[in-house]
Short mmCIF file of N, CA and C in Angstrom, two decimals:
data_model
loop_
_atom_site.label_atom_id
_atom_site.label_comp_id
_atom_site.label_asym_id
_atom_site.label_seq_id
_atom_site.Cartn_x
_atom_site.Cartn_y
_atom_site.Cartn_z
N MET A 1 1.56 2.96 -13.25
CA MET A 1 0.47 3.55 -12.48
C MET A 1 -0.48 2.44 -12.04
N SER A 2 -0.90 2.52 -10.82
CA SER A 2 -1.84 1.53 -10.29
C SER A 2 -3.23 1.77 -10.86
N ILE A 3 -3.96 0.72 -11.05
CA ILE A 3 -5.32 0.82 -11.57
C ILE A 3 -6.29 1.36 -10.52
N THR A 4 -5.98 1.16 -9.23
CA THR A 4 -6.92 1.54 -8.18
C THR A 4 -7.24 3.04 -8.19
N PRO A 5 -6.25 3.97 -8.23
CA PRO A 5 -6.62 5.38 -8.26
C PRO A 5 -7.44 5.75 -9.50
N VAL A 6 -7.12 5.12 -10.64
CA VAL A 6 -7.88 5.38 -11.86
C VAL A 6 -9.32 4.91 -11.67
N TYR A 7 -9.46 3.70 -11.15
CA TYR A 7 -10.80 3.15 -10.91
C TYR A 7 -11.59 4.04 -9.97
N LEU A 8 -10.94 4.47 -8.89
CA LEU A 8 -11.64 5.31 -7.91
C LEU A 8 -12.07 6.63 -8.51
N SER A 9 -11.20 7.24 -9.34
CA SER A 9 -11.57 8.53 -9.93
C SER A 9 -12.72 8.35 -10.91
N ILE A 10 -12.69 7.30 -11.70
CA ILE A 10 -13.78 7.04 -12.65
C ILE A 10 -15.06 6.75 -11.88
N LYS A 11 -14.92 5.93 -10.86
CA LYS A 11 -16.09 5.50 -10.08
C LYS A 11 -16.78 6.68 -9.41
N THR A 12 -16.01 7.61 -8.86
CA THR A 12 -16.63 8.69 -8.09
C THR A 12 -16.90 9.94 -8.92
N LEU A 13 -16.05 10.24 -9.91
CA LEU A 13 -16.23 11.46 -10.69
C LEU A 13 -17.10 11.24 -11.92
N ASP A 14 -16.80 10.20 -12.69
CA ASP A 14 -17.51 9.98 -13.93
C ASP A 14 -18.84 9.26 -13.73
N PHE A 15 -18.91 8.44 -12.69
CA PHE A 15 -20.12 7.67 -12.44
C PHE A 15 -20.50 7.78 -10.98
N PRO A 16 -21.03 8.93 -10.56
CA PRO A 16 -21.34 9.11 -9.14
C PRO A 16 -22.35 8.09 -8.62
N CYS A 17 -23.11 7.46 -9.51
CA CYS A 17 -24.08 6.46 -9.04
C CYS A 17 -23.38 5.24 -8.43
N TYR A 18 -22.07 5.07 -8.71
CA TYR A 18 -21.31 3.95 -8.14
C TYR A 18 -20.64 4.30 -6.82
N ALA A 19 -20.69 5.55 -6.43
CA ALA A 19 -20.07 5.95 -5.16
C ALA A 19 -20.73 5.19 -4.02
N GLY A 20 -19.93 4.70 -3.10
CA GLY A 20 -20.44 3.96 -1.95
C GLY A 20 -20.54 2.46 -2.18
N LEU A 21 -20.41 2.03 -3.44
CA LEU A 21 -20.43 0.60 -3.70
C LEU A 21 -19.06 0.01 -3.39
N PRO A 22 -18.98 -1.28 -3.13
CA PRO A 22 -17.69 -1.88 -2.75
C PRO A 22 -16.66 -1.79 -3.87
N LEU A 23 -15.41 -1.57 -3.47
CA LEU A 23 -14.30 -1.55 -4.42
C LEU A 23 -13.92 -2.97 -4.80
N PHE A 24 -13.89 -3.87 -3.81
CA PHE A 24 -13.54 -5.26 -4.04
C PHE A 24 -14.76 -6.12 -3.74
N ILE A 25 -15.17 -6.92 -4.74
CA ILE A 25 -16.36 -7.76 -4.55
C ILE A 25 -16.02 -9.23 -4.74
N ALA A 26 -16.81 -10.06 -4.09
CA ALA A 26 -16.65 -11.51 -4.21
C ALA A 26 -17.16 -11.97 -5.57
N LEU A 27 -16.51 -12.97 -6.11
CA LEU A 27 -16.93 -13.51 -7.41
C LEU A 27 -17.45 -14.94 -7.30
N ASP A 28 -17.35 -15.54 -6.10
CA ASP A 28 -17.83 -16.92 -5.95
C ASP A 28 -19.36 -16.93 -6.00
N SER A 29 -19.92 -18.09 -6.31
CA SER A 29 -21.37 -18.18 -6.52
C SER A 29 -22.18 -17.89 -5.25
N ALA A 30 -21.64 -18.18 -4.09
CA ALA A 30 -22.38 -17.96 -2.85
C ALA A 30 -22.43 -16.50 -2.44
N HIS A 31 -21.42 -15.70 -2.80
CA HIS A 31 -21.35 -14.32 -2.34
C HIS A 31 -21.18 -13.31 -3.47
N SER A 32 -21.44 -13.70 -4.68
CA SER A 32 -21.18 -12.86 -5.86
C SER A 32 -21.78 -11.46 -5.71
N GLY A 33 -20.91 -10.48 -5.93
CA GLY A 33 -21.34 -9.09 -5.87
C GLY A 33 -21.28 -8.45 -4.51
N HIS A 34 -21.08 -9.24 -3.46
CA HIS A 34 -21.00 -8.69 -2.11
C HIS A 34 -19.58 -8.21 -1.82
N ARG A 35 -19.48 -7.29 -0.89
CA ARG A 35 -18.19 -6.75 -0.47
C ARG A 35 -17.31 -7.85 0.10
N LEU A 36 -16.02 -7.86 -0.31
CA LEU A 36 -15.07 -8.80 0.29
C LEU A 36 -14.78 -8.37 1.72
N SER A 37 -14.63 -9.35 2.58
CA SER A 37 -14.26 -9.04 3.96
C SER A 37 -12.76 -8.78 4.04
N GLY A 38 -12.31 -8.18 5.12
CA GLY A 38 -10.89 -7.97 5.34
C GLY A 38 -10.14 -9.29 5.35
N ASP A 39 -10.76 -10.30 5.95
CA ASP A 39 -10.15 -11.62 5.99
C ASP A 39 -10.03 -12.21 4.58
N GLY A 40 -11.04 -11.98 3.76
CA GLY A 40 -11.01 -12.47 2.39
C GLY A 40 -9.88 -11.84 1.58
N ILE A 41 -9.70 -10.53 1.75
CA ILE A 41 -8.62 -9.83 1.06
C ILE A 41 -7.27 -10.34 1.55
N CYS A 42 -7.15 -10.54 2.86
CA CYS A 42 -5.89 -11.04 3.44
C CYS A 42 -5.56 -12.43 2.88
N LYS A 43 -6.55 -13.29 2.79
CA LYS A 43 -6.32 -14.63 2.24
C LYS A 43 -5.86 -14.56 0.79
N MET A 44 -6.43 -13.63 0.02
CA MET A 44 -6.01 -13.47 -1.38
C MET A 44 -4.55 -13.02 -1.46
N VAL A 45 -4.17 -12.08 -0.61
CA VAL A 45 -2.79 -11.58 -0.59
C VAL A 45 -1.83 -12.72 -0.26
N VAL A 46 -2.17 -13.50 0.75
CA VAL A 46 -1.31 -14.62 1.16
C VAL A 46 -1.20 -15.64 0.02
N ARG A 47 -2.33 -16.00 -0.56
CA ARG A 47 -2.33 -17.00 -1.63
C ARG A 47 -1.50 -16.55 -2.83
N HIS A 48 -1.70 -15.31 -3.25
CA HIS A 48 -0.96 -14.81 -4.42
C HIS A 48 0.52 -14.60 -4.11
N SER A 49 0.83 -14.23 -2.89
CA SER A 49 2.23 -14.07 -2.49
C SER A 49 2.95 -15.41 -2.52
N GLU A 50 2.29 -16.43 -1.99
CA GLU A 50 2.88 -17.76 -1.99
C GLU A 50 3.06 -18.28 -3.41
N SER A 51 2.07 -18.06 -4.26
CA SER A 51 2.19 -18.55 -5.65
C SER A 51 3.27 -17.78 -6.42
N ALA A 52 3.58 -16.57 -5.97
CA ALA A 52 4.65 -15.79 -6.60
C ALA A 52 6.03 -16.15 -6.04
N GLY A 53 6.05 -17.05 -5.05
CA GLY A 53 7.32 -17.48 -4.48
C GLY A 53 7.87 -16.58 -3.40
N ILE A 54 7.03 -15.71 -2.86
CA ILE A 54 7.46 -14.81 -1.78
C ILE A 54 7.45 -15.60 -0.48
N LYS A 55 8.59 -15.69 0.16
CA LYS A 55 8.72 -16.49 1.39
C LYS A 55 8.28 -15.74 2.63
N LYS A 56 8.40 -14.42 2.62
CA LYS A 56 8.04 -13.59 3.77
C LYS A 56 6.52 -13.63 3.96
N GLN A 57 6.08 -13.65 5.22
CA GLN A 57 4.65 -13.63 5.50
C GLN A 57 4.09 -12.28 5.05
N MET A 58 3.07 -12.32 4.21
CA MET A 58 2.53 -11.09 3.63
C MET A 58 1.13 -10.79 4.19
N SER A 59 0.80 -9.50 4.15
CA SER A 59 -0.52 -9.03 4.56
C SER A 59 -0.82 -7.77 3.77
N PRO A 60 -2.07 -7.36 3.69
CA PRO A 60 -2.37 -6.10 3.00
C PRO A 60 -1.61 -4.92 3.61
N HIS A 61 -1.45 -4.91 4.93
CA HIS A 61 -0.74 -3.81 5.58
C HIS A 61 0.74 -3.81 5.19
N ARG A 62 1.34 -4.97 5.10
CA ARG A 62 2.76 -5.04 4.71
C ARG A 62 2.94 -4.51 3.29
N ILE A 63 2.01 -4.84 2.40
CA ILE A 63 2.08 -4.33 1.03
C ILE A 63 1.92 -2.81 1.04
N ARG A 64 0.98 -2.31 1.82
CA ARG A 64 0.79 -0.85 1.94
C ARG A 64 2.05 -0.19 2.47
N HIS A 65 2.63 -0.78 3.51
CA HIS A 65 3.85 -0.23 4.10
C HIS A 65 4.97 -0.18 3.06
N SER A 66 5.14 -1.26 2.30
CA SER A 66 6.17 -1.31 1.27
C SER A 66 5.92 -0.27 0.18
N ALA A 67 4.67 -0.11 -0.20
CA ALA A 67 4.34 0.87 -1.24
C ALA A 67 4.63 2.29 -0.77
N ILE A 68 4.32 2.59 0.48
CA ILE A 68 4.58 3.93 1.00
C ILE A 68 6.08 4.18 1.10
N THR A 69 6.83 3.19 1.56
CA THR A 69 8.28 3.33 1.65
C THR A 69 8.88 3.51 0.26
N ALA A 70 8.40 2.73 -0.72
CA ALA A 70 8.89 2.86 -2.10
C ALA A 70 8.55 4.24 -2.66
N ALA A 71 7.38 4.76 -2.33
CA ALA A 71 6.99 6.09 -2.80
C ALA A 71 7.89 7.16 -2.18
N LEU A 72 8.24 7.00 -0.93
CA LEU A 72 9.17 7.94 -0.29
C LEU A 72 10.53 7.89 -0.97
N ASP A 73 10.99 6.69 -1.31
CA ASP A 73 12.26 6.55 -2.03
C ASP A 73 12.17 7.21 -3.40
N ALA A 74 11.08 6.96 -4.12
CA ALA A 74 10.92 7.47 -5.48
C ALA A 74 10.80 8.99 -5.52
N THR A 75 10.26 9.59 -4.45
CA THR A 75 10.09 11.04 -4.41
C THR A 75 11.19 11.74 -3.63
N ASP A 76 12.23 10.97 -3.32
CA ASP A 76 13.36 11.49 -2.53
C ASP A 76 12.89 12.06 -1.19
N GLY A 77 11.93 11.35 -0.60
CA GLY A 77 11.47 11.72 0.74
C GLY A 77 10.46 12.84 0.79
N ASP A 78 9.77 13.12 -0.31
CA ASP A 78 8.76 14.18 -0.33
C ASP A 78 7.51 13.70 0.41
N VAL A 79 7.47 13.98 1.70
CA VAL A 79 6.39 13.45 2.54
C VAL A 79 5.03 14.03 2.18
N ARG A 80 4.97 15.23 1.68
CA ARG A 80 3.67 15.83 1.31
C ARG A 80 3.03 15.09 0.13
N LYS A 81 3.85 14.76 -0.87
CA LYS A 81 3.31 14.00 -2.01
C LYS A 81 2.85 12.63 -1.56
N VAL A 82 3.66 11.98 -0.76
CA VAL A 82 3.35 10.63 -0.33
C VAL A 82 2.19 10.63 0.66
N GLN A 83 2.03 11.72 1.39
CA GLN A 83 0.90 11.82 2.31
C GLN A 83 -0.41 11.73 1.53
N LYS A 84 -0.47 12.34 0.38
CA LYS A 84 -1.68 12.26 -0.45
C LYS A 84 -1.93 10.83 -0.91
N LEU A 85 -0.87 10.14 -1.31
CA LEU A 85 -1.00 8.75 -1.74
C LEU A 85 -1.45 7.85 -0.58
N SER A 86 -0.83 8.04 0.57
CA SER A 86 -1.08 7.15 1.71
C SER A 86 -2.39 7.46 2.42
N ARG A 87 -2.86 8.68 2.25
CA ARG A 87 -4.08 9.15 2.92
C ARG A 87 -3.94 9.18 4.43
N HIS A 88 -2.70 9.34 4.92
CA HIS A 88 -2.51 9.55 6.35
C HIS A 88 -2.82 11.00 6.65
N ARG A 89 -3.76 11.24 7.52
CA ARG A 89 -4.09 12.62 7.88
C ARG A 89 -2.96 13.26 8.68
N ASN A 90 -2.41 12.47 9.58
CA ASN A 90 -1.39 12.98 10.47
C ASN A 90 0.00 12.72 9.86
N LEU A 91 0.73 13.77 9.62
CA LEU A 91 2.05 13.66 9.01
C LEU A 91 3.00 12.86 9.91
N ASN A 92 2.79 12.89 11.21
CA ASN A 92 3.64 12.12 12.13
C ASN A 92 3.54 10.62 11.85
N THR A 93 2.37 10.15 11.46
CA THR A 93 2.21 8.74 11.13
C THR A 93 3.07 8.39 9.92
N LEU A 94 3.05 9.25 8.93
CA LEU A 94 3.85 9.02 7.72
C LEU A 94 5.34 9.10 8.02
N MET A 95 5.72 9.91 8.97
CA MET A 95 7.13 10.07 9.30
C MET A 95 7.72 8.76 9.87
N ILE A 96 6.88 7.90 10.41
CA ILE A 96 7.36 6.60 10.88
C ILE A 96 7.96 5.82 9.71
N TYR A 97 7.28 5.87 8.56
CA TYR A 97 7.79 5.20 7.37
C TYR A 97 9.12 5.82 6.93
N ASP A 98 9.19 7.14 7.00
CA ASP A 98 10.41 7.83 6.59
C ASP A 98 11.55 7.51 7.55
N ASP A 99 11.25 7.39 8.84
CA ASP A 99 12.28 7.01 9.82
C ASP A 99 12.80 5.60 9.53
N ASN A 100 11.90 4.68 9.18
CA ASN A 100 12.32 3.32 8.84
C ASN A 100 13.21 3.34 7.61
N ARG A 101 12.88 4.17 6.66
CA ARG A 101 13.68 4.30 5.45
C ARG A 101 15.06 4.81 5.79
N GLY A 102 15.16 5.72 6.73
CA GLY A 102 16.44 6.27 7.16
C GLY A 102 17.31 5.21 7.82
N ARG A 103 16.69 4.32 8.59
CA ARG A 103 17.44 3.24 9.22
C ARG A 103 18.01 2.29 8.17
N ASP A 104 17.22 2.02 7.13
CA ASP A 104 17.71 1.17 6.05
C ASP A 104 18.91 1.82 5.37
N GLN A 105 18.82 3.11 5.15
CA GLN A 105 19.93 3.83 4.53
C GLN A 105 21.17 3.76 5.41
N GLN A 106 20.99 3.88 6.71
CA GLN A 106 22.12 3.81 7.64
C GLN A 106 22.76 2.43 7.60
N ASP A 107 21.93 1.38 7.55
CA ASP A 107 22.45 0.01 7.47
C ASP A 107 23.29 -0.20 6.22
N VAL A 108 22.79 0.30 5.10
CA VAL A 108 23.51 0.15 3.83
C VAL A 108 24.79 0.97 3.86
N THR A 109 24.73 2.17 4.42
CA THR A 109 25.93 3.02 4.52
C THR A 109 27.00 2.33 5.34
N GLU A 110 26.61 1.74 6.46
CA GLU A 110 27.58 1.03 7.31
C GLU A 110 28.15 -0.18 6.58
N LEU A 111 27.30 -0.88 5.85
CA LEU A 111 27.76 -2.05 5.10
C LEU A 111 28.80 -1.63 4.04
N LEU A 112 28.49 -0.57 3.31
CA LEU A 112 29.42 -0.10 2.28
C LEU A 112 30.68 0.47 2.90
N ASP A 113 30.54 1.15 4.02
CA ASP A 113 31.71 1.73 4.70
C ASP A 113 32.68 0.63 5.13
N GLY A 114 32.14 -0.50 5.55
CA GLY A 114 32.97 -1.61 5.97
C GLY A 114 33.70 -2.29 4.81
N MET A 115 33.21 -2.06 3.59
CA MET A 115 33.83 -2.69 2.42
C MET A 115 35.08 -1.95 1.97
N PHE A 116 35.19 -0.69 2.33
CA PHE A 116 36.32 0.12 1.82
C PHE A 116 37.31 0.45 2.89
#
């Protein structure tokens, strides 16, 4: 289980005084306690991806996309459950991820079909 949903539920339900405060804050001396910028989060993702040996160019959106696709796989394509996780209001947006997942399945099916 990811810590983020737990943190968010504690932050908003158990401690409403923290609602509206930044989820991700800077820890450096010049900006301590201030909200991280989108660029700052992106730089962290790139830095940690590189240190983990990931060769593919990474971004927060790519991680989100991978997580949504993995959730669709784990729920056997239950788009309603994954819609809650992804927070996509429009189900058509989420279906793009499911369509991509279907293409991957087709590629693997063709690969396996060629082996036999």
